[in-house]
Coordinates of C-alpha atoms and ligand atoms in Angstrom, one line a residue:
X1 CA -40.1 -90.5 -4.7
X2 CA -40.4 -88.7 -1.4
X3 CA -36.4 -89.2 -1.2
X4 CA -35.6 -87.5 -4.1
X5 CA -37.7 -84.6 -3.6
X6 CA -35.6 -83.9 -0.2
X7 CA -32.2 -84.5 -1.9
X8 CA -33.9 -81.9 -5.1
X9 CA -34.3 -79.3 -2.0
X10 CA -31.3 -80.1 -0.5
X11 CA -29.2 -79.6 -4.0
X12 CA -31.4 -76.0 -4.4
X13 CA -30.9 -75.1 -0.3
X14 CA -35.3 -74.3 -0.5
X15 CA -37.4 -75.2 1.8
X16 CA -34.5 -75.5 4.3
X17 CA -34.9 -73.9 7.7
X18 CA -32.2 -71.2 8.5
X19 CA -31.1 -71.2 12.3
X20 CA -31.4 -67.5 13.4
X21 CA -28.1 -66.1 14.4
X22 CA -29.4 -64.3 17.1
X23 CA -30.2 -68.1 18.5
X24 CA -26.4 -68.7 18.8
X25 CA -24.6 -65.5 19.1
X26 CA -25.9 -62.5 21.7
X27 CA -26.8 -59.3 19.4
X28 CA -24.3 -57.0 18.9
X29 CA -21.3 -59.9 18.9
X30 CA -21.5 -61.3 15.3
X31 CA -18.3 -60.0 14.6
X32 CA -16.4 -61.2 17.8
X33 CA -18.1 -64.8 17.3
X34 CA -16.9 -64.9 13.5
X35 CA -13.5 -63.6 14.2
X36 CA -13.0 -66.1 17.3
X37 CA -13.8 -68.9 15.4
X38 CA -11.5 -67.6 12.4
X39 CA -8.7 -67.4 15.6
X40 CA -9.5 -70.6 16.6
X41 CA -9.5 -72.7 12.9
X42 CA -6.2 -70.8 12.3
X43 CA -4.2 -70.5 15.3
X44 CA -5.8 -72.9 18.0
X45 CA -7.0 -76.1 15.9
X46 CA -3.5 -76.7 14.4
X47 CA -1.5 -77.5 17.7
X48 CA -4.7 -78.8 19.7
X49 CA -4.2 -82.6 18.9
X50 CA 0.1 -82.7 19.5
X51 CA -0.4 -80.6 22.7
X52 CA -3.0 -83.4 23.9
X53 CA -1.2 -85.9 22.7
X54 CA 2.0 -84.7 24.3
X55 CA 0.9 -83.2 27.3
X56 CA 2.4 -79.8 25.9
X57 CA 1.4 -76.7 27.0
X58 CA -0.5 -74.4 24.3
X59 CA 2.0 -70.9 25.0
X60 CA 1.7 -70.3 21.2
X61 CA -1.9 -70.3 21.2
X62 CA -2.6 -68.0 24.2
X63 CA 0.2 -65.7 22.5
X64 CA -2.4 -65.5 19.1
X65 CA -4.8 -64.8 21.5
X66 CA -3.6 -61.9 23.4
X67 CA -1.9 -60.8 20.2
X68 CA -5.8 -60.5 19.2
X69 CA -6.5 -58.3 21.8
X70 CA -8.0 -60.7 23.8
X71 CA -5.9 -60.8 27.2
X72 CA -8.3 -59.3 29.4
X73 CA -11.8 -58.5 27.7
X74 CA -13.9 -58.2 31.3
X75 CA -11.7 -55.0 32.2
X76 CA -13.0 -51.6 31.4
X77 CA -12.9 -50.3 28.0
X78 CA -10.5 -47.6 29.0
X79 CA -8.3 -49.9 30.7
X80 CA -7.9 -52.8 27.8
X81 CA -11.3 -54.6 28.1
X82 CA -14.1 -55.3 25.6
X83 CA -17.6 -53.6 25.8
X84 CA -19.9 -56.1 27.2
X85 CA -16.8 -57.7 28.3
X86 CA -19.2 -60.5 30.1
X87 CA -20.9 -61.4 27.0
X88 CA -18.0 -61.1 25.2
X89 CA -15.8 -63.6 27.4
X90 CA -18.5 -66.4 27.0
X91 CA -18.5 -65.6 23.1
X92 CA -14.9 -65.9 23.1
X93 CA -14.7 -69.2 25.3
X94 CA -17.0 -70.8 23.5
X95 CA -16.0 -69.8 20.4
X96 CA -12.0 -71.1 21.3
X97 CA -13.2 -74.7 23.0
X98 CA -14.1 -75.7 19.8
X99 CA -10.6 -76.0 18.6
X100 CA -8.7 -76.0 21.8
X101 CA -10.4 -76.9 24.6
X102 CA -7.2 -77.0 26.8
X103 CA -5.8 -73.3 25.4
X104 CA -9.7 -72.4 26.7
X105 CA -9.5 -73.2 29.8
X106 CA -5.6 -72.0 30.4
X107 CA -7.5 -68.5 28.8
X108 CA -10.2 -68.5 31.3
X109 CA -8.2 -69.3 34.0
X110 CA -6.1 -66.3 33.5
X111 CA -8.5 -64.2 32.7
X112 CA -10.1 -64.9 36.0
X113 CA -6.6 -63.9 37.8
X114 CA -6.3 -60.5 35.9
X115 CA -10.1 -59.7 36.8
X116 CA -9.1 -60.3 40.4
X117 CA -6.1 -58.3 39.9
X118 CA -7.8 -55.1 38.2
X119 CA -10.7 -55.3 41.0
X120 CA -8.6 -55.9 44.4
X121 CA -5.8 -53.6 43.0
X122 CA -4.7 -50.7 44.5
X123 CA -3.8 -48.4 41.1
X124 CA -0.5 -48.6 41.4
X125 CA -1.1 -52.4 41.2
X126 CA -2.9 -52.1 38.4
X127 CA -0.1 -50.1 36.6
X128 CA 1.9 -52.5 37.1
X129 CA 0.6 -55.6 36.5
X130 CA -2.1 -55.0 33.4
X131 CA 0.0 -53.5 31.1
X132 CA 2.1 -57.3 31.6
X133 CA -1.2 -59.0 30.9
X134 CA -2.2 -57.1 28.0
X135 CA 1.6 -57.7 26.5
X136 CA 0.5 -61.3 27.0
X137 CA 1.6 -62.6 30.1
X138 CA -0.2 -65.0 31.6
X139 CA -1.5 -65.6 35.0
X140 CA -2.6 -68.9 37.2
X141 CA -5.3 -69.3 40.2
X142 CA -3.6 -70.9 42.7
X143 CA -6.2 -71.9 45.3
X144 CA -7.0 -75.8 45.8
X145 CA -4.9 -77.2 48.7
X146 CA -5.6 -81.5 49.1
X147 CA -6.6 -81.0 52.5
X148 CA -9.4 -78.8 52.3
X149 CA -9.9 -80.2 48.0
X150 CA -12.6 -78.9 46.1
X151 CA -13.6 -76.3 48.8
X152 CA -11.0 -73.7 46.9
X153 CA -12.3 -70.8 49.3
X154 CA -11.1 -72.8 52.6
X155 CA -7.4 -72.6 52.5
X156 CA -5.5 -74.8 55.3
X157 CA -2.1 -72.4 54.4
X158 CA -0.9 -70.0 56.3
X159 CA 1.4 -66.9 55.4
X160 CA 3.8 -65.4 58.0
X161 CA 4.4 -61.7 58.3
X162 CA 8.0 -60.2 58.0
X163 CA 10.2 -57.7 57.4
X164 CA 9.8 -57.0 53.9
X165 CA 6.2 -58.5 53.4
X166 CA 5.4 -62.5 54.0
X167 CA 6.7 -65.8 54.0
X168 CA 4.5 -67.7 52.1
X169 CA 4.7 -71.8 52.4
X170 CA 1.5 -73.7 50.5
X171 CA 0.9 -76.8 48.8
X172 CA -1.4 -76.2 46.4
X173 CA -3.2 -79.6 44.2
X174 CA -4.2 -78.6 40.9
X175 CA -3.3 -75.3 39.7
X176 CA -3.8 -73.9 35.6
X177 CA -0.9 -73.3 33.9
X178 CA 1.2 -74.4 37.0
X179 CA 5.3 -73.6 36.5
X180 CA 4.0 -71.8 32.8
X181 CA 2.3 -69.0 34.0
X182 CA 4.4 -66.0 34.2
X183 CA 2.9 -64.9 38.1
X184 CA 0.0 -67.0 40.6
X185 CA -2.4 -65.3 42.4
X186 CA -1.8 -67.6 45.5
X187 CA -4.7 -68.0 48.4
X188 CA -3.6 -68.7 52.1
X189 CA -4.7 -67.3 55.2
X190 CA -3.3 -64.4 56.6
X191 CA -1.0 -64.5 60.0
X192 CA -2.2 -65.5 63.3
X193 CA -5.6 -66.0 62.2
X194 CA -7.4 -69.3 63.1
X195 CA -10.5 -68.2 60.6
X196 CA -9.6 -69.7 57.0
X197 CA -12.5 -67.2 55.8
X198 CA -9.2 -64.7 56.6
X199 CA -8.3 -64.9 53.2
X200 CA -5.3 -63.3 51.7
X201 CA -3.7 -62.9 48.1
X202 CA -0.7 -62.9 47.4
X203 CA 1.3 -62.5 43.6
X204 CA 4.1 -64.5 42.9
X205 CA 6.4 -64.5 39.8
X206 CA 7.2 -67.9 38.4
X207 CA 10.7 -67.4 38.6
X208 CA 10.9 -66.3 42.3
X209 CA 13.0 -68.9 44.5
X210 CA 10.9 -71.7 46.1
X211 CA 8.3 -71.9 43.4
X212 CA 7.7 -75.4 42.0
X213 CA 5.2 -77.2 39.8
X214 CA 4.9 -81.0 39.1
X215 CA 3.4 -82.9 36.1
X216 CA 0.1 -83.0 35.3
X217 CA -0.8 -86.0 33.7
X218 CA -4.9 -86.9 33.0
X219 CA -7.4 -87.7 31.3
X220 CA -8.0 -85.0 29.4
X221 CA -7.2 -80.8 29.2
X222 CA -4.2 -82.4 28.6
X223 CA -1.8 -79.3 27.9
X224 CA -3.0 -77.3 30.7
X225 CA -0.5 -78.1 33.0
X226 CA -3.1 -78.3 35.8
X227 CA -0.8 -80.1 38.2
X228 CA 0.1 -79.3 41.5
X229 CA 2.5 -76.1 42.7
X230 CA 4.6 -76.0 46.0
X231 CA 5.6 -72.5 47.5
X232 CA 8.3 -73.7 50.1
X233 CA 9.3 -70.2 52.2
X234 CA 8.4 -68.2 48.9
X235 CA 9.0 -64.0 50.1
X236 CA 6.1 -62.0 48.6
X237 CA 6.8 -58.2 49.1
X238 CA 4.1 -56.5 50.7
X239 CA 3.3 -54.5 47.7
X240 CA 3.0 -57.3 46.3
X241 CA -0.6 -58.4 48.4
X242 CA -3.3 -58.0 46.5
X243 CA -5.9 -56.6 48.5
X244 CA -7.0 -56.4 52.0
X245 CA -4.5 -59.0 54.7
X246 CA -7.5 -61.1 55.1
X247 CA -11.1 -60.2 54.0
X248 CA -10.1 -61.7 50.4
X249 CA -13.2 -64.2 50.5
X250 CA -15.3 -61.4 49.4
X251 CA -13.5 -61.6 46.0
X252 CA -14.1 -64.9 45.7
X253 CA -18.2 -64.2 45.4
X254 CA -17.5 -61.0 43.4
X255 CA -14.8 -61.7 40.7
X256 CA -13.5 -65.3 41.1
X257 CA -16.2 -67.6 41.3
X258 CA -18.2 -65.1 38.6
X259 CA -15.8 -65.3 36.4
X260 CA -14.9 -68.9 36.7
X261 CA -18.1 -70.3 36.3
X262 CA -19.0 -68.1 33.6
X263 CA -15.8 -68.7 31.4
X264 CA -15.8 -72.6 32.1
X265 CA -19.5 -73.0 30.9
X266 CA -19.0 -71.6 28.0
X267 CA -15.8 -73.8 27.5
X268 CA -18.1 -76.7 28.3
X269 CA -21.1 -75.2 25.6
X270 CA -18.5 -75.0 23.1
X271 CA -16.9 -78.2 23.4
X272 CA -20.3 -80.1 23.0
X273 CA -21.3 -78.1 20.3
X274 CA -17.7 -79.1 18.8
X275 CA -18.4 -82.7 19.1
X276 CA -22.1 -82.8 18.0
X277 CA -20.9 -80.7 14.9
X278 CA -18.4 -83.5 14.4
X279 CA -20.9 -86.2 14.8
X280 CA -23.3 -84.6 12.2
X281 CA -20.6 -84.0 9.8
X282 CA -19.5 -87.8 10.1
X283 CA -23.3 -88.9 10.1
X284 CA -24.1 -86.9 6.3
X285 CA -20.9 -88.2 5.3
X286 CA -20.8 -92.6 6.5
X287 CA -22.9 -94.3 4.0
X288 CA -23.7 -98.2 4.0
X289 CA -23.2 -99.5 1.0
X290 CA -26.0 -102.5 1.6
X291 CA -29.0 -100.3 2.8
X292 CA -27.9 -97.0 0.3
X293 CA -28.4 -95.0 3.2
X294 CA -26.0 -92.3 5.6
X295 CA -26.1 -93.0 9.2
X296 CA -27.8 -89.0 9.0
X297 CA -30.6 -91.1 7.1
X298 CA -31.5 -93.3 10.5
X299 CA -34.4 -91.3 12.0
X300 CA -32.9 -92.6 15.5
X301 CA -30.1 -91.1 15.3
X302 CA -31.5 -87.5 14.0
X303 CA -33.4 -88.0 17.2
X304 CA -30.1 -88.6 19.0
X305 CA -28.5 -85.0 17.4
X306 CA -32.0 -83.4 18.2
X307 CA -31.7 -84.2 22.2
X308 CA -28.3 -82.7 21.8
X309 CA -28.6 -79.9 19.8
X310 CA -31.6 -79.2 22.4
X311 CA -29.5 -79.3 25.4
X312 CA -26.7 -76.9 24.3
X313 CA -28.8 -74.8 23.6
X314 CA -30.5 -74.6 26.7
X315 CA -27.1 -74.4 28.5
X316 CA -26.5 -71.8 25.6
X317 CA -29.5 -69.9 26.4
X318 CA -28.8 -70.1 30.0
X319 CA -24.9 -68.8 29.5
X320 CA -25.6 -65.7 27.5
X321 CA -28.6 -64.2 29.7
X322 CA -26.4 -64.7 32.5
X323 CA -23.3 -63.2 31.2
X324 CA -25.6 -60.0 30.1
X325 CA -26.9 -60.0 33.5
X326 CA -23.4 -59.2 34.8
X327 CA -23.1 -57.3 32.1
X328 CA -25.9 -55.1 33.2
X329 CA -24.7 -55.3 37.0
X330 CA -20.9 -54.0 36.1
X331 CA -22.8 -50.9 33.9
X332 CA -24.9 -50.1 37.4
X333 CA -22.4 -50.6 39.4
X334 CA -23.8 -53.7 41.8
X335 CA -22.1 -56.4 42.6
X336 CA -21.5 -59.8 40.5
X337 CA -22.4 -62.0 43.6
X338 CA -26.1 -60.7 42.4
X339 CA -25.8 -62.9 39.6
X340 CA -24.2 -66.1 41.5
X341 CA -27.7 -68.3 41.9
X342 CA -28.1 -68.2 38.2
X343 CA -24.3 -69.2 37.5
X344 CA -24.5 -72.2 40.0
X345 CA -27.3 -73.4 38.2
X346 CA -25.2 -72.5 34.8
X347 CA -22.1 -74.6 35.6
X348 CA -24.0 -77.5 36.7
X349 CA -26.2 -77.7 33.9
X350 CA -23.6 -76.8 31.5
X351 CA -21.0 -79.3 33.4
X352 CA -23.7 -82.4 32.9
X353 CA -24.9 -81.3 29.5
X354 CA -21.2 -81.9 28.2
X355 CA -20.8 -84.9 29.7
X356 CA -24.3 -86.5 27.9
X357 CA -23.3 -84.3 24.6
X358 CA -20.0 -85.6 24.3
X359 CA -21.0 -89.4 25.1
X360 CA -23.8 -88.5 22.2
X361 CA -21.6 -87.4 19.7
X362 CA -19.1 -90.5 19.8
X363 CA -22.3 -93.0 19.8
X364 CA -23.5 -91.7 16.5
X365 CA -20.1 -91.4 15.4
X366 CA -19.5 -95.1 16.0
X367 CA -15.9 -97.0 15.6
X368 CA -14.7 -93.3 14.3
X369 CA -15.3 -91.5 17.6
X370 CA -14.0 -94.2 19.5
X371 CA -11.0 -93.7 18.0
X372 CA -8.1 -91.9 18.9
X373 CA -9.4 -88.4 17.7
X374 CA -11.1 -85.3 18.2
X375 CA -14.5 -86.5 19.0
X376 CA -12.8 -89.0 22.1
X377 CA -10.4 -85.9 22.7
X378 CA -13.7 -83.7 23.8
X379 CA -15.3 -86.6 25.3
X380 CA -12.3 -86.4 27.7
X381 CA -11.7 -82.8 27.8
X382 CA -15.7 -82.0 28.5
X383 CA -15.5 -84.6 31.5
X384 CA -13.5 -82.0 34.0
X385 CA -16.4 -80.1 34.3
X386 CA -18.4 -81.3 36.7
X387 CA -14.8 -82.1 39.0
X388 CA -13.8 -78.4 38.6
X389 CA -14.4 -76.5 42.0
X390 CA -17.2 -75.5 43.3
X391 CA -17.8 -79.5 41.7
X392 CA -21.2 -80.2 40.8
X393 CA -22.2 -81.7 43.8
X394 CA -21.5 -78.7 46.1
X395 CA -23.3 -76.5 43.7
X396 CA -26.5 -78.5 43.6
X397 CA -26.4 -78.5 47.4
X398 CA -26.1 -74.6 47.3
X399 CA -29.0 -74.3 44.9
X400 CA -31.0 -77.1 46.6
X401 CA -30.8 -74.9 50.0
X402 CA -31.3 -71.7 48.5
X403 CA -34.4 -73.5 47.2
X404 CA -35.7 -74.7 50.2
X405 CA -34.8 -71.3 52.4
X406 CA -36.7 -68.6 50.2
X407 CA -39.7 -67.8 51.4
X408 CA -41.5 -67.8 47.9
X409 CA -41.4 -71.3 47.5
X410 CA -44.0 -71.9 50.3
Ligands
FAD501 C1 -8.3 -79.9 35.1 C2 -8.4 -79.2 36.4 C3 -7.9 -77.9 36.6 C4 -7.9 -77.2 37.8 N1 -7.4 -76.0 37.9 C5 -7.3 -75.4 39.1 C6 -6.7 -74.1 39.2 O1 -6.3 -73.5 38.3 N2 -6.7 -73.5 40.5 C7 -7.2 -74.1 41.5 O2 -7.2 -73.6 42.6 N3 -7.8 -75.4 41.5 C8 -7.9 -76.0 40.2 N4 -8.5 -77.2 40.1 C9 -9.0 -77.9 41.3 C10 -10.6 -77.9 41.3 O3 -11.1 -76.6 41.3 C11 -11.2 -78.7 42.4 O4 -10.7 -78.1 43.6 C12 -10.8 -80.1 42.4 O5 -10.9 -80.6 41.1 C13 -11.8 -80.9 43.3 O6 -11.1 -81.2 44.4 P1 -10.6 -82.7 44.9 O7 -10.1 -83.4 43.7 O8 -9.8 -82.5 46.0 O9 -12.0 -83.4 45.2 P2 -12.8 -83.5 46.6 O10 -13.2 -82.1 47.1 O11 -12.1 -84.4 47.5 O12 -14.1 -84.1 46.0 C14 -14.3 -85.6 45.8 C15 -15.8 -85.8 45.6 O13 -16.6 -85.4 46.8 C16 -17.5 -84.4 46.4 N5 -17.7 -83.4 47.4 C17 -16.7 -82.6 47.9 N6 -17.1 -81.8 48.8 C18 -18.5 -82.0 48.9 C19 -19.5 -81.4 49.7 N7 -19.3 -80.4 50.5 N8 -20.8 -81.9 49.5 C20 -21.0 -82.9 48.6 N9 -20.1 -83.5 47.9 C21 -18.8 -83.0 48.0 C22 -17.0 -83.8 45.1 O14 -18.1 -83.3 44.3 C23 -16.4 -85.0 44.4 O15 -17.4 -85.8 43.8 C24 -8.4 -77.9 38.9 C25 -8.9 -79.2 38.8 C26 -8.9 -79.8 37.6 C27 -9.5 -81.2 37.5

């Protein structure tokens, strides 16, 4: 009796509670949510599963993207950027890692290295290199060196000082869209210095001689081409240093790490909110033919999607007040590092809520998620999270000691 009164409801959609937009999108980005997710089921979903399953690189994709006007939405309005272009970066990378997580995370690479570039530019730089990225060129972040690993800030390399600029020699472990980008924003050290916090930056095209990439073969974000680059006696013209010789770690606080953290915890949001939405969908849909019912019908299991759907959105939650925080500090002109505490805690959070989303969403899913597919591909894809520099670990160590050293804690 009580049964067929819900399925009665269900058939007229009474008595069913709405989700308020404004719990999943920020105000004022309806539109950009509905036409990132129309981007995404057109352009990204279609050639998610062969470049995973081929190890291909998604150029096609990020093409429809920056065809969409998308190639560098933190900017300035006037210079090519979005308005909000924080807020509007997380909608976006969420929005995308539900179809592609591996095209996301190529995206948010990328558009951390044009940031960098419009920020530590001099304007001639800027003339030069944004017009390439808004035409759709894509960048890499070359940082990570195996000696120093998942410090990214502490560079072992060293760049000597010539003639006509530098002679740059690094071996660099895992960089995004390594031998695909079209330039690298490369850190090393400058000359003579014995301080790696001397930080410099230098651009290199992907065709210049000396450049090499290697395979990158994992687990998962398999089409990002994430392996490691060499730059063996690589000459970078000096107009060609971004920035300051030295100095540089200051953009690490103030564009790289902001950026970085921001854009990958909205790839991880999206990706578990991909998978749960998978696991529901399979859930209503399963029935057992001996008990009548849907796996949706086993209260343990709506318990299950609860606990999830509760966790995005606290990462969720978490994501968008941050990215209008740095919103509101580009408008008033402070500095992003005013906003790092709360994307620490951010990334972590939204790092380990993917991992227990994802393992979620192929339990309920049963034999079907375990199967070659796309519930198993985010279960894979989600896991680079927490490995991703500053790694989990580090960050909880930040936060743990910014806990214990402010003073209103006593
Ligand atoms: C898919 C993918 C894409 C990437 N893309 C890029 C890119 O585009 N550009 C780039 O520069 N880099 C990139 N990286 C590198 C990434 O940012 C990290 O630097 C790297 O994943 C971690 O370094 P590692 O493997 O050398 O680990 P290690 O640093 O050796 O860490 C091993 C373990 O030790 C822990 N650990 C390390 N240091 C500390 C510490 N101080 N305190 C406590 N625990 C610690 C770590 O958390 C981890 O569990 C990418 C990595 C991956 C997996």
């Amino acid at each position: 009796m009580v049964k067929s009164l819900v399925k009665e409801k269900e058939m007229n959609q009474e008595g069913i509670m709405q989700i308020p937009e404004w719990w999943s999108c920020p105000e004022g980005h309806e539109e950009l949510q509905k036409m990132a997710h129309a981007l995404g089921k057109k352009e990204l979903l279609p050639r998610a599963f062969i470049s995973d399953q081929e190890r291909s690189y998604p150029r096609e994709s990020l093409r429809e993207i920056a065809k969409a006007g998308f190639s560098a939405v933190t900017i300035p309005v006037e210079a090519g950027g979005l308005k909000n272009g924080f807020t509007a970066f997380s909608v976006l990378s969420e929005s995308f890692a539900h179809y592609c997580p591996s095209t996301t995370m190529c995206w948010v690479m990328h558009m951390t290295t044009a940031h960098t570039i419009y920020e530590a530019g001099t304007e001639e730089q800027r003339q030069r290199f944004i017009p390439r990225v808004l035409n759709g060129e894509v960048g890499g972040l070359a940082f990570s060196e195996k000696a120093t690993g998942g410090h990214f800030w502490n560079v072992g390399s060293q760049a000597k000082r010539n003639e006509s600029g530098y002679l740059l020699d690094a071996e660099k472990s895992f960089v995004t869209s390594g031998g695909e980008a079209d330039f690298y924003l490369v850190a090393t050290t400058s000359p003579e210095t014995e301080n790696p916090d001397n930080l410099m930056f230098l651009l290199v095209e992907n065709d210049q001689n000396g450049v090499e990439a290697f395979p990158f073969d994992a687990m998962g974000l398999r089409g990002n081409a994430s392996g490691p680059m060499n730059f063996k006696n690589v000459q970078v013209a000096l107009e060609n240093r971004i920035g300051s010789e030295g100095g540089m770690g200051y953009f690490n606080d103030n564009t790289i790490d902001p950026l970085f953290l921001l854009g990958s915890a909205a790839c991880w949001v999206g990706i578990a909110q991909g998978a749960l939405n998978m696991a529901i969908n399979g859930a209503k849909r399963t029935v057992h033919a001996d008990t009548g019912s849907s796996v949706a019908d086993y209260q343990v299991i709506r318990h299950e999607l609860a606990k999830s759907q509760i966790k995005i959105d606290s990462a969720r939650s978490m994501l968008y007040r941050t990215a209008e925080a740095m919103d509101r500090c580009a408008k008033e002109g402070l500095e992003l590092s005013e906003c790092l505490y709360p994307l620490w805690q951010l990334k972590t959070h939204a790092a380990d809520m993917v991992i227990d989303v994802t393992n979620a969403a192929l339990q309920v899913s049963g034999g079907r998620g375990y199967m070659t597919g796309q519930v198993e591909k985010f279960v894979r894809d989600g896991r680079a999270g927490a490995i991703m520099g500053p790694t989990n670990e580090v960050l909880r160590e930040w936060i743990g000691r910014t806990l214990i050293e402010v003073p209103w804690m006593d």
